[in-house]
GROMACS .gro file of C-alpha atoms in nm:
model
   89
    1GLN     CA    1  -0.011  -0.018  -0.025
    2ALA     CA    2   0.302   0.215   0.061
    3ALA     CA    3   0.395   0.276  -0.272
    4ASP     CA    4   0.012   0.306  -0.391
    5SER     CA    5   0.038   0.613  -0.185
    6LYS     CA    6   0.364   0.722  -0.311
    7ARG     CA    7   0.191   0.676  -0.688
    8GLU     CA    8  -0.092   0.904  -0.571
    9GLN     CA    9   0.078   1.168  -0.445
   10PHE     CA   10   0.315   1.191  -0.750
   11ARG     CA   11   0.010   1.186  -0.952
   12ARG     CA   12  -0.167   1.456  -0.735
   13TYR     CA   13   0.146   1.645  -0.762
   14LEU     CA   14   0.170   1.601  -1.161
   15GLU     CA   15  -0.193   1.735  -1.162
   16LYS     CA   16  -0.142   2.050  -0.950
   17SER     CA   17   0.165   2.136  -1.136
   18GLY     CA   18   0.004   2.109  -1.485
   19VAL     CA   19   0.216   1.867  -1.577
   20LEU     CA   20  -0.103   1.563  -1.720
   21ASP     CA   21  -0.322   1.884  -1.816
   22THR     CA   22  -0.020   1.998  -2.044
   23LEU     CA   23   0.052   1.606  -2.192
   24THR     CA   24  -0.323   1.534  -2.223
   25LYS     CA   25  -0.363   1.878  -2.403
   26VAL     CA   26  -0.018   1.747  -2.635
   27LEU     CA   27  -0.119   1.381  -2.689
   28VAL     CA   28  -0.494   1.493  -2.809
   29ALA     CA   29  -0.335   1.727  -3.067
   30LEU     CA   30  -0.112   1.436  -3.187
   31TYR     CA   31  -0.413   1.194  -3.185
   32GLU     CA   32  -0.597   1.468  -3.355
   33GLU     CA   33  -0.328   1.526  -3.604
   34PRO     CA   34  -0.512   1.392  -3.978
   35GLU     CA   35  -0.121   1.296  -4.110
   36LYS     CA   36   0.066   1.133  -3.796
   37PRO     CA   37   0.441   1.290  -3.775
   38ASN     CA   38   0.706   1.021  -3.862
   39SER     CA   39   0.882   1.080  -3.493
   40ALA     CA   40   0.593   1.124  -3.226
   41LEU     CA   41   0.903   1.204  -3.026
   42ASP     CA   42   0.986   1.486  -3.225
   43PHE     CA   43   0.624   1.594  -3.219
   44LEU     CA   44   0.613   1.586  -2.802
   45LYS     CA   45   0.947   1.776  -2.773
   46HIS     CA   46   0.839   1.995  -3.037
   47HIS     CA   47   0.500   2.087  -2.868
   48LEU     CA   48   0.642   2.114  -2.505
   49GLY     CA   49   0.916   2.344  -2.659
   50ALA     CA   50   1.202   2.071  -2.531
   51SER     CA   51   1.351   2.132  -2.811
   52ALA     CA   52   1.314   2.155  -3.222
   53PRO     CA   53   1.563   1.919  -3.409
   54GLU     CA   54   1.310   1.939  -3.718
   55ASN     CA   55   1.442   2.338  -3.748
   56PRO     CA   56   1.543   2.356  -4.105
   57GLU     CA   57   1.819   2.599  -4.037
   58MET     CA   58   2.007   2.371  -3.745
   59GLU     CA   59   1.998   2.048  -3.996
   60ALA     CA   60   2.124   2.292  -4.282
   61LEU     CA   61   2.376   2.407  -4.074
   62ARG     CA   62   2.451   2.033  -3.910
   63LEU     CA   63   2.512   1.936  -4.337
   64GLU     CA   64   2.733   2.239  -4.329
   65VAL     CA   65   2.924   2.110  -4.034
   66ALA     CA   66   2.978   1.770  -4.210
   67GLU     CA   67   3.090   1.864  -4.551
   68ILE     CA   68   3.317   2.111  -4.385
   69LYS     CA   69   3.471   1.799  -4.161
   70GLU     CA   70   3.480   1.611  -4.481
   71LYS     CA   71   3.664   1.880  -4.663
   72TYR     CA   72   3.918   1.994  -4.352
   73GLU     CA   73   4.011   1.554  -4.349
   74ALA     CA   74   4.083   1.594  -4.681
   75VAL     CA   75   4.299   1.906  -4.674
   76LEU     CA   76   4.489   1.742  -4.397
   77GLU     CA   77   4.531   1.420  -4.569
   78GLU     CA   78   4.630   1.639  -4.882
   79ASN     CA   79   4.888   1.838  -4.660
   80LYS     CA   80   5.021   1.505  -4.524
   81LYS     CA   81   5.128   1.385  -4.858
   82LEU     CA   82   5.266   1.728  -4.987
   83LYS     CA   83   5.502   1.723  -4.678
   84THR     CA   84   5.615   1.395  -4.786
   85LYS     CA   85   5.666   1.493  -5.132
   86VAL     CA   86   5.860   1.821  -5.015
   87LYS     CA   87   6.111   1.592  -4.798
   88VAL     CA   88   6.226   1.398  -5.111
   89TYR     CA   89   6.338   1.726  -5.280
   0.00000   0.00000   0.00000
């Protein structure tokens, strides 16, 4: 019964703090979506304001960083080869 009491206290805490109401609203919004999103978790995060991984600007920046890292690695490799050639001369 102690576990039931703790659960009930926790439920009341969530209810008083508005967590249950907010979660319910977000889940209802997901339920009412005519076209379900690919990621329900991203939908929840977006609607709860936790993060916005689907932000197009952020995704573009991640792609740009990945491209720059690839170019950087290529330049390092080329530099290494050129240093080897310079040693020969």
